[in-house]
Short mmCIF file of C-alpha atoms and ligand atoms in Angstrom, two decimals:
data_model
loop_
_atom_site.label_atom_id
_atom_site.label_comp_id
_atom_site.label_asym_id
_atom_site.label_seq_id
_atom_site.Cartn_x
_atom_site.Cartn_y
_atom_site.Cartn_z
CA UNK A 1 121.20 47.02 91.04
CA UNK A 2 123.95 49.32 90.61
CA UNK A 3 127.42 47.90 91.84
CA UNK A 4 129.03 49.93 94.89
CA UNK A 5 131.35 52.56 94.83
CA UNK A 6 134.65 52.45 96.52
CA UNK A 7 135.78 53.97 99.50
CA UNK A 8 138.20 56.37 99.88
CA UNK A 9 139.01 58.01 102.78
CA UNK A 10 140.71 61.95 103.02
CA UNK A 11 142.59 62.23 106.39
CA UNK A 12 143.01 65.51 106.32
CA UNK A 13 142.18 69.16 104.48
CA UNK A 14 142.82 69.36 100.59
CA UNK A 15 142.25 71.38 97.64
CA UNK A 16 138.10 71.26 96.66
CA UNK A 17 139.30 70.17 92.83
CA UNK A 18 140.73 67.20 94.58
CA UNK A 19 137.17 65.87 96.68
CA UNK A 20 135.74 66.78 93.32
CA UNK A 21 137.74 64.06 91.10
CA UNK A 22 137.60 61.89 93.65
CA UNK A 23 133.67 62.07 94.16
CA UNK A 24 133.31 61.01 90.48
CA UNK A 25 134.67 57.78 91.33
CA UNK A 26 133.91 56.94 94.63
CA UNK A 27 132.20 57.51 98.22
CA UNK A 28 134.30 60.46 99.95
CA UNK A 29 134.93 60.06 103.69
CA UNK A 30 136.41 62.72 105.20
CA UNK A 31 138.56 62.58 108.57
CA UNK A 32 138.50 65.93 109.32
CA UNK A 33 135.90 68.95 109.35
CA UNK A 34 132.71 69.23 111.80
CA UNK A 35 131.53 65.00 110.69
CA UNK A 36 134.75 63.78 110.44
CA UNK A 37 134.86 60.28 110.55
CA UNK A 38 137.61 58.22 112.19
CA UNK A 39 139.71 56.27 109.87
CA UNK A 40 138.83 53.31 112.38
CA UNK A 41 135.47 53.25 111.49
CA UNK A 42 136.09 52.97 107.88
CA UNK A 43 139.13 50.15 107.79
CA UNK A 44 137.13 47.04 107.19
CA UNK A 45 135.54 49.09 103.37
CA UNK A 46 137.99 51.44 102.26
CA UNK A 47 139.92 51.05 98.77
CA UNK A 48 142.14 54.39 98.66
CA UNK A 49 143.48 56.72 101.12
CA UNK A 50 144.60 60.35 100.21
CA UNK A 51 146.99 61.32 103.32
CA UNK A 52 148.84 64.08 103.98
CA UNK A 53 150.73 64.11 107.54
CA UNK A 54 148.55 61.81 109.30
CA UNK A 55 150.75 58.29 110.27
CA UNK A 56 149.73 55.61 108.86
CA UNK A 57 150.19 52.34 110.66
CA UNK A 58 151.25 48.71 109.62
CA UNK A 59 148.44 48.05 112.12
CA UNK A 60 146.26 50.13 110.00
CA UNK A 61 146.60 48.47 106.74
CA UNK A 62 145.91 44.91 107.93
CA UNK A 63 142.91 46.09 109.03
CA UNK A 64 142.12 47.12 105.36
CA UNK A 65 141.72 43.96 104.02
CA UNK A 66 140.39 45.53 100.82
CA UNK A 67 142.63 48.61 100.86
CA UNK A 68 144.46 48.95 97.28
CA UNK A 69 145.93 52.27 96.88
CA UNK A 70 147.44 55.37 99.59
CA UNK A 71 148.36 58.90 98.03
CA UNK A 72 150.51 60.64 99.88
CA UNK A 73 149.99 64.77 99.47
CA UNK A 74 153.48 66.05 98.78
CA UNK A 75 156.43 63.40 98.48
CA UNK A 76 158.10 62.73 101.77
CA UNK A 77 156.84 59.04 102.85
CA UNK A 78 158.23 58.70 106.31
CA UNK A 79 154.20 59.27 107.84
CA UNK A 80 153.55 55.79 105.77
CA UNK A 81 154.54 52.66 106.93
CA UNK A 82 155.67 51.70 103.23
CA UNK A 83 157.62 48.28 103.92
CA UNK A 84 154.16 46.75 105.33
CA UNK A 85 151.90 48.24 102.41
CA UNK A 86 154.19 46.63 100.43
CA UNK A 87 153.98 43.32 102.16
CA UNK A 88 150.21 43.17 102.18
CA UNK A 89 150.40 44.79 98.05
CA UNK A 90 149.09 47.79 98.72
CA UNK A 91 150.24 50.65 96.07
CA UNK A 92 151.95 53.72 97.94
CA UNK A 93 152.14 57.02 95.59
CA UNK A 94 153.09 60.11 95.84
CA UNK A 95 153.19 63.65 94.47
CA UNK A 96 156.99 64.47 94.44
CA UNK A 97 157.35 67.16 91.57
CA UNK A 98 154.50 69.50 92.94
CA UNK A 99 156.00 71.24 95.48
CA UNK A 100 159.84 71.46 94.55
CA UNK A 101 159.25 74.60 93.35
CA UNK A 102 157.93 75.99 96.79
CA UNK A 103 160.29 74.43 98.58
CA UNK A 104 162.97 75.69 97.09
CA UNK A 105 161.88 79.23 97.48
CA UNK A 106 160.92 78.67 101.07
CA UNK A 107 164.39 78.31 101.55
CA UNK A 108 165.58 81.62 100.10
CA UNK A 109 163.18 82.94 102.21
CA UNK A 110 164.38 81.68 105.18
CA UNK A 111 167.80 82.45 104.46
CA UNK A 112 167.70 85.61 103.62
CA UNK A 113 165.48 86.17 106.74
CA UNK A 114 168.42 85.02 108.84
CA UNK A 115 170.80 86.56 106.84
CA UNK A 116 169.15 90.19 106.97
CA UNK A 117 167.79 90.05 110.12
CA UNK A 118 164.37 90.29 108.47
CA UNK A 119 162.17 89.73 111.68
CA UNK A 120 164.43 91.96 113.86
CA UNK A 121 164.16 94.43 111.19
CA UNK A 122 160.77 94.56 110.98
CA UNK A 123 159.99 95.10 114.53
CA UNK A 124 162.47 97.78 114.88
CA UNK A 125 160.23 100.08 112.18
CA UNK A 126 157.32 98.62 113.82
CA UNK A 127 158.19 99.85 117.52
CA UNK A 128 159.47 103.36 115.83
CA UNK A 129 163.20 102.66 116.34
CA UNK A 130 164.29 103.04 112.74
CA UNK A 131 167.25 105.52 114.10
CA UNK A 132 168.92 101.92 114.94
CA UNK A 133 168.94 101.09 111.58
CA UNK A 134 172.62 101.33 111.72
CA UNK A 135 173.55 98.04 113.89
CA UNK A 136 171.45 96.12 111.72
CA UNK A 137 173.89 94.64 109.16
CA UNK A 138 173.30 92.04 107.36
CA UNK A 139 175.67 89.75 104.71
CA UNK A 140 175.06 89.22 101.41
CA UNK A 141 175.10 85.73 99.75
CA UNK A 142 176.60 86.19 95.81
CA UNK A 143 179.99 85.11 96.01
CA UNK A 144 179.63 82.72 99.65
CA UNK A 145 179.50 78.97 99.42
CA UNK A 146 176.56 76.89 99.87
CA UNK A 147 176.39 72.99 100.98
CA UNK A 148 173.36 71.24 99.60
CA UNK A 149 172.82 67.70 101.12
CA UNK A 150 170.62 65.68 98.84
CA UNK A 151 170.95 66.28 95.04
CA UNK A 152 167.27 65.32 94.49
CA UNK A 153 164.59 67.54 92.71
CA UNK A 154 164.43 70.01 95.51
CA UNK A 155 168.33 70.21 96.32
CA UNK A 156 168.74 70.80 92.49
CA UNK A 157 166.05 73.64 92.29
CA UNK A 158 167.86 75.39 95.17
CA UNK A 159 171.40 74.83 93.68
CA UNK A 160 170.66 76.35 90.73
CA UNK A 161 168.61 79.12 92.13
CA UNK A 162 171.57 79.93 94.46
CA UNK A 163 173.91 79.38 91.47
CA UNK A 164 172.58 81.38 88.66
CA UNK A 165 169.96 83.55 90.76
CA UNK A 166 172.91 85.05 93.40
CA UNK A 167 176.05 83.90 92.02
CA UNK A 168 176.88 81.50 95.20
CA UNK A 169 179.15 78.86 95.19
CA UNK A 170 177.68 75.64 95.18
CA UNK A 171 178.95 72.44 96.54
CA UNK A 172 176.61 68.81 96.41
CA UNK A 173 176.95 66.16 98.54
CA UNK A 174 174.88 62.82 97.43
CA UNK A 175 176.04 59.57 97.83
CA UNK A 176 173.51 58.03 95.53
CA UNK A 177 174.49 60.58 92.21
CA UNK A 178 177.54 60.22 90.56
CA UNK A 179 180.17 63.39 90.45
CA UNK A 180 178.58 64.31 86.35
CA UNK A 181 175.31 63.93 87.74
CA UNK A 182 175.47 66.50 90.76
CA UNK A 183 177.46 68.66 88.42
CA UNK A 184 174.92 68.47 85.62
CA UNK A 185 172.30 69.40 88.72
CA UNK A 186 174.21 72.86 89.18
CA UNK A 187 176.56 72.11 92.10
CA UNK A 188 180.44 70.52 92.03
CA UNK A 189 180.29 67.49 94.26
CA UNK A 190 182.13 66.94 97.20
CA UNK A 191 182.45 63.17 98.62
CA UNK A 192 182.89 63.29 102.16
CA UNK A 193 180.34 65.13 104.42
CA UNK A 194 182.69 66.73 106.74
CA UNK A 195 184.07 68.74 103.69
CA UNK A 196 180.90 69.93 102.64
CA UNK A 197 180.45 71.53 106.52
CA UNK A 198 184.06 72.91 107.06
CA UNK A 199 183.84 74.50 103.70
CA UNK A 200 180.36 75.83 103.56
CA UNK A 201 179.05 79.22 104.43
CA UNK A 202 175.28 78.07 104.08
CA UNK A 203 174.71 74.41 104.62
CA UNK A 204 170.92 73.48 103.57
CA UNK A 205 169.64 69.94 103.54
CA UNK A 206 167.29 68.02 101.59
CA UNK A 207 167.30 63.96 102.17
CA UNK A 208 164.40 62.11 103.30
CA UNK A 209 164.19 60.83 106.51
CA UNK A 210 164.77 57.33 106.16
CA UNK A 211 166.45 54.79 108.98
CA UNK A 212 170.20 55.94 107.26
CA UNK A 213 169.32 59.92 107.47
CA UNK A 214 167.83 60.10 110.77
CA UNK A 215 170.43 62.22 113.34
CA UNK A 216 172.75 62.87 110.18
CA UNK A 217 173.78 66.01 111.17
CA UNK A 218 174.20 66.44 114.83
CA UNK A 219 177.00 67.73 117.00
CA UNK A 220 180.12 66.65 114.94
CA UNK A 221 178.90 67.75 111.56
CA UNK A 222 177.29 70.85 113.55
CA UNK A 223 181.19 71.61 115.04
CA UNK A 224 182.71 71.87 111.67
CA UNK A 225 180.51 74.64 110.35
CA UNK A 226 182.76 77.90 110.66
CA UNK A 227 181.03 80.51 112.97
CA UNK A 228 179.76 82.90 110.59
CA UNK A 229 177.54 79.67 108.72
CA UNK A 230 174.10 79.22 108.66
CA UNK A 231 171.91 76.27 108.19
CA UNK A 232 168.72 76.04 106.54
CA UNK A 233 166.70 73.35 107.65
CA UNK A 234 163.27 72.00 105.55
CA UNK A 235 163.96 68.65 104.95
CA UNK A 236 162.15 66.65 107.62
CA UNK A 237 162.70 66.99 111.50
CA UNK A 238 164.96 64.02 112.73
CA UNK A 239 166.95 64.58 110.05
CA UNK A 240 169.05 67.38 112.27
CA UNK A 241 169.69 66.41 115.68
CA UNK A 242 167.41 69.22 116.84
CA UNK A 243 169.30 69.37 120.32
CA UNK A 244 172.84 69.59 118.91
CA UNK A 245 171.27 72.04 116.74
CA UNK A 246 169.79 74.73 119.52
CA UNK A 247 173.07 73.82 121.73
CA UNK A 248 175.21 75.04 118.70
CA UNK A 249 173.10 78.40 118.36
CA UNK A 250 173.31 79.36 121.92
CA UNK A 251 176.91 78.85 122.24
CA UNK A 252 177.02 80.87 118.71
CA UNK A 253 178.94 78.19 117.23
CA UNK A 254 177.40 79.48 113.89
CA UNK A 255 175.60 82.79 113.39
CA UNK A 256 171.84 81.22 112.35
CA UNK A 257 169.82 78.91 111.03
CA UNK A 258 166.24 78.83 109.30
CA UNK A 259 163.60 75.94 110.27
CA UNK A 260 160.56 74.72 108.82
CA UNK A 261 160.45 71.30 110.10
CA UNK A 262 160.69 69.88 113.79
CA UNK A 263 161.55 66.42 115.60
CA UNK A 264 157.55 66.95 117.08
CA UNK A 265 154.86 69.28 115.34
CA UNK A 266 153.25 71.14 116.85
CA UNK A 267 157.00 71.55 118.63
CA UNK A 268 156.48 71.76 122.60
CA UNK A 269 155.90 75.38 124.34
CA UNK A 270 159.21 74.81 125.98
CA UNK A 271 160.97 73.97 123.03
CA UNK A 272 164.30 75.76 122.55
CA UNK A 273 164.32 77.02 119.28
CA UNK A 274 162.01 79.55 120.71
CA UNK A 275 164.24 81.40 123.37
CA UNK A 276 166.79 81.96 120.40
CA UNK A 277 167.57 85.10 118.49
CA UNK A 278 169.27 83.67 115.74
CA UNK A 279 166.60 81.33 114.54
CA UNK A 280 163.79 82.08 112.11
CA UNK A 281 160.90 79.68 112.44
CA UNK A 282 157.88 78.63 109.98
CA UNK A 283 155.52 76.52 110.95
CA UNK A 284 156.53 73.25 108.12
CA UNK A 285 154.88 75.66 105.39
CA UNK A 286 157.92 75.56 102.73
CA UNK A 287 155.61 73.59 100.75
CA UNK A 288 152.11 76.27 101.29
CA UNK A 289 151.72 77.78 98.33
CA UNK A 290 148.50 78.27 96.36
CA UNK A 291 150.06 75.79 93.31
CA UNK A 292 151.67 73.36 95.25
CA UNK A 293 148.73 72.55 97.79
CA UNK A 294 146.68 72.39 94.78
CA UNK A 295 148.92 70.45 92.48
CA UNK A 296 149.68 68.12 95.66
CA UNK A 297 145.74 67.46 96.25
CA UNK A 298 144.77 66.97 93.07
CA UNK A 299 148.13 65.10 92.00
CA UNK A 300 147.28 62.38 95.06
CA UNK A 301 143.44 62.60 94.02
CA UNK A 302 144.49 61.48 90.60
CA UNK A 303 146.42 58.76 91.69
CA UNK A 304 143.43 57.14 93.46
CA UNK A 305 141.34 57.27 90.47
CA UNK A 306 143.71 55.87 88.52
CA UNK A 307 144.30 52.71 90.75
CA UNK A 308 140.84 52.55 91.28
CA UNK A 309 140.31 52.18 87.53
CA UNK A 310 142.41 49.74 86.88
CA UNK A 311 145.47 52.22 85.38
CA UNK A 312 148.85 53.42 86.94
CA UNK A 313 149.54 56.59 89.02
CA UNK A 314 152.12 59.16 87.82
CA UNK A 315 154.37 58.35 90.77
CA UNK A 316 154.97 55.16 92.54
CA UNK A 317 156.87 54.52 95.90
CA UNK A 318 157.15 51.18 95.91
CA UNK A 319 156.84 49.26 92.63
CA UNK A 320 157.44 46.07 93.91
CA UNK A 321 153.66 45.81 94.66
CA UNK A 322 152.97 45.09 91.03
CA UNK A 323 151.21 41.96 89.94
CA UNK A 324 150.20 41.63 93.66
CA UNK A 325 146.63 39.99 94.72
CA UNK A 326 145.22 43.77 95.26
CA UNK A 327 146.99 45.70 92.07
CA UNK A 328 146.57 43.14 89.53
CA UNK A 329 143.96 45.52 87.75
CA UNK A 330 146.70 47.79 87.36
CA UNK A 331 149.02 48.00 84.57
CA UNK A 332 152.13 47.02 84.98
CA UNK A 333 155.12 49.75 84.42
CA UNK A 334 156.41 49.91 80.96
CA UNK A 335 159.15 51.93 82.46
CA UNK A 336 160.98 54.12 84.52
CA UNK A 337 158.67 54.93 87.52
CA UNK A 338 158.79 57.68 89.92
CA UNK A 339 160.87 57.56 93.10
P1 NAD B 1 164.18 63.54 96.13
O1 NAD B 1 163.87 62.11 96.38
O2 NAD B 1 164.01 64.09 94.75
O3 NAD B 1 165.69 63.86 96.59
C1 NAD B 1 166.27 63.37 97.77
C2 NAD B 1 167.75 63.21 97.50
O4 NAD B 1 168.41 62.87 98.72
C3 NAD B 1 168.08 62.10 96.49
O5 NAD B 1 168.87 62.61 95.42
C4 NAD B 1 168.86 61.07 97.31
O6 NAD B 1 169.85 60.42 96.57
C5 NAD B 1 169.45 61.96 98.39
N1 NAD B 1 169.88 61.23 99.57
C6 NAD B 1 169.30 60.17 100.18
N2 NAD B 1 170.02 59.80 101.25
C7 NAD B 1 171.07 60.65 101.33
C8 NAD B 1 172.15 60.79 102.21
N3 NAD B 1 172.33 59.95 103.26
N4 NAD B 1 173.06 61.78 102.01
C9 NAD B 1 172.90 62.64 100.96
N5 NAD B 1 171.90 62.54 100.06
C10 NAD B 1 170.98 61.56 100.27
O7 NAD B 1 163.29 64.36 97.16
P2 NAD B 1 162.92 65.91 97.13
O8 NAD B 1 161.66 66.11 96.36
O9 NAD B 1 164.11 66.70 96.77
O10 NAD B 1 162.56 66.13 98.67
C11 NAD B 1 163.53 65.93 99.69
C12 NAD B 1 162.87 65.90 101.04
O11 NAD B 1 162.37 67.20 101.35
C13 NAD B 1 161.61 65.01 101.12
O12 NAD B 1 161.92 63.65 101.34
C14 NAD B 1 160.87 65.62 102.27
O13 NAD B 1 161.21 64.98 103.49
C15 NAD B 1 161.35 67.06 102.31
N6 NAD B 1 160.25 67.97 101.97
C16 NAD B 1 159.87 68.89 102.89
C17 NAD B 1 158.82 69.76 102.59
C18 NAD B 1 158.38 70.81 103.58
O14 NAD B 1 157.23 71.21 103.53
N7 NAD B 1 159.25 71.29 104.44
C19 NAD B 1 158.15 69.65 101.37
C20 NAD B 1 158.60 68.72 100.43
C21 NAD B 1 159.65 67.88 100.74
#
């Protein structure tokens, strides 16, 4: 009789190369698509979860009693309750250098969108009132000073882009990097937050939300910002007080911003971002490109299987779960793992 395969469980869309791998090694469940199944239903079998936005519960995992191993698509963990997985040994892994890239270019895009009135622009040739073409005036960004918050893979990326790609000014601010560190990333680092704002004529920010980053920049920080600033926001919503953030636009208190990321997503119809001409939306997509959704599936995909087999993913969120009942197949770290 053969022995079973494992369950594991796909919460949401992915790349095909991704169901692929993971069908060599296991019984694919899917949660979404015309039989999807509900992760419910599955709790009391399943051995690895690939997840992408879909929360996953504390609850959920001690009803998993045989649950080893969660891949998270993309890098951002805040969807996973992490500090219970870790509690009941339950490997959490991520994907975090497959999407920098995208990221980082997202927010060019969205900055220069603000900057040059992109969307307004485009309707004005669309509705055949290119003779207007003269009040739409735009600034340019060589030479003006951007604020990255959160040195990390994607903050670097953009510094250096901004640096070296349109000759901006670029100031770090990362408690957790030492000054040689954020310079060696491409930006000179400043050490209080409040500098970083009243200095800045772009401020863009990429921490994770975690318990310390949650409402980091709200009203205060938001009131420093001289008038002509814009912020580009893709880090995570929560991150910016999203209220202090649509009360500082209408008031003009600075002259844009650029969001991919909201406190609730889907945000509501009502929301007010949406009533705002100086805000260019996207709908959490900085991270939508063809090679990052693919290197993100398969990158989680490949995690699995390697738990599964006994072996150690490429990137580990919390470590600690090592030598635990359910990852004592898998070999231990002979070093440095991923964040
Ligand atoms: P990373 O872990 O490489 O970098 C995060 C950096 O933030 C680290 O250097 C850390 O020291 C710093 N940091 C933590 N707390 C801070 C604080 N209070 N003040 C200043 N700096 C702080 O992560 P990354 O790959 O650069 O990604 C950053 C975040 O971007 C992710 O956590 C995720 O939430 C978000 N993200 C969004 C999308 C999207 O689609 N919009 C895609 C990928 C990532």
């Amino acid at each position: 009789m053969s022995t079973p395969r494992p369950v594991v469980y796909v919460t949401q869309p992915v790349h095909p190369r991704a169901l692929d791998l993971l069908a060599g090694s296991a019984d694919v469940v899917l949660g979404y698509g015309d039989d999807a199944t509900p992760l419910d239903d599955v709790l009391p079998v399943v051995e690895g979860i690939l997840v992408r936005t879909r929360i996953l519960s504390g609850d959920e995992f001690r009803r998993a009693p045989n649950l080893r191993v969660v891949a998270r698509h993309g890098v951002g963990v805040d969807n996973i309750a992490v500090a219970d997985a870790t509690d009941l040994g339950i490997l959490v892994a991520n994907t975090p250098d497959a999407n920098m890239k995208s990221v980082a270019e997202h927010v060019f895009a969205l900055l220069l969108a603000v900057k040059r009135r992109l969307v307004t622009a485009d309707a004005v040739v669309r509705g055949g009132r290119f003779e207007i073409r003269d009040t739409l005036v735009g600034s340019e960004l060589g030479g003006h000073r951007l604020g990255v918050i959160g040195m990390g893979r994607i903050g670097t990326r953009v510094a250096r882009i901004a640096g070296q790609g349109f000759g901006m000014d670029v100031v770090g601010f990362d408690p957790y990097l030492s000054a040689p560190e954020i310079r060696q990333r491409g930006a000179e680092p400043v050490e209080q937050l409040g500098d970083l704002f009243r200095t800045s004529d772009v401020v863009t920010v990429h921490v994770p939300l975690t318990a310390e980053t949650r409402g980091m920049i709200g009203a205060a920080e938001l009131a420093e910002l001289p008038p002509h600033a814009v912020l580009i926001h893709t880090a995570r919503g929560g991150v910016v007080d999203e209220e202090a953030l649509i009360d500082c636009l209408r008031r003009n208190g600075i002259a844009g911003a650029g969001v991919d990321v909201f406190e609730a997503e889907p945000p509501p119809s009502d929301c007010g971002y949406f009533g705002l001409p100086n805000v260019v939306m996207t709908p959490h997509t900085a991270a939508h490109t063809e090679g990052a959704l693919e290197r993100m599936s398969v990158g989680a995909a490949e995690a699995i299987v390697a738990v599964l087999g006994g072996g150690r993913p490429a990137a580990v969120v919390n470590p600690a779960v090592f030598g635990s009942a359910r990852t004592r197949a898998v070999a231990t770290p002979s070093g440095g793992l991923g964040r």
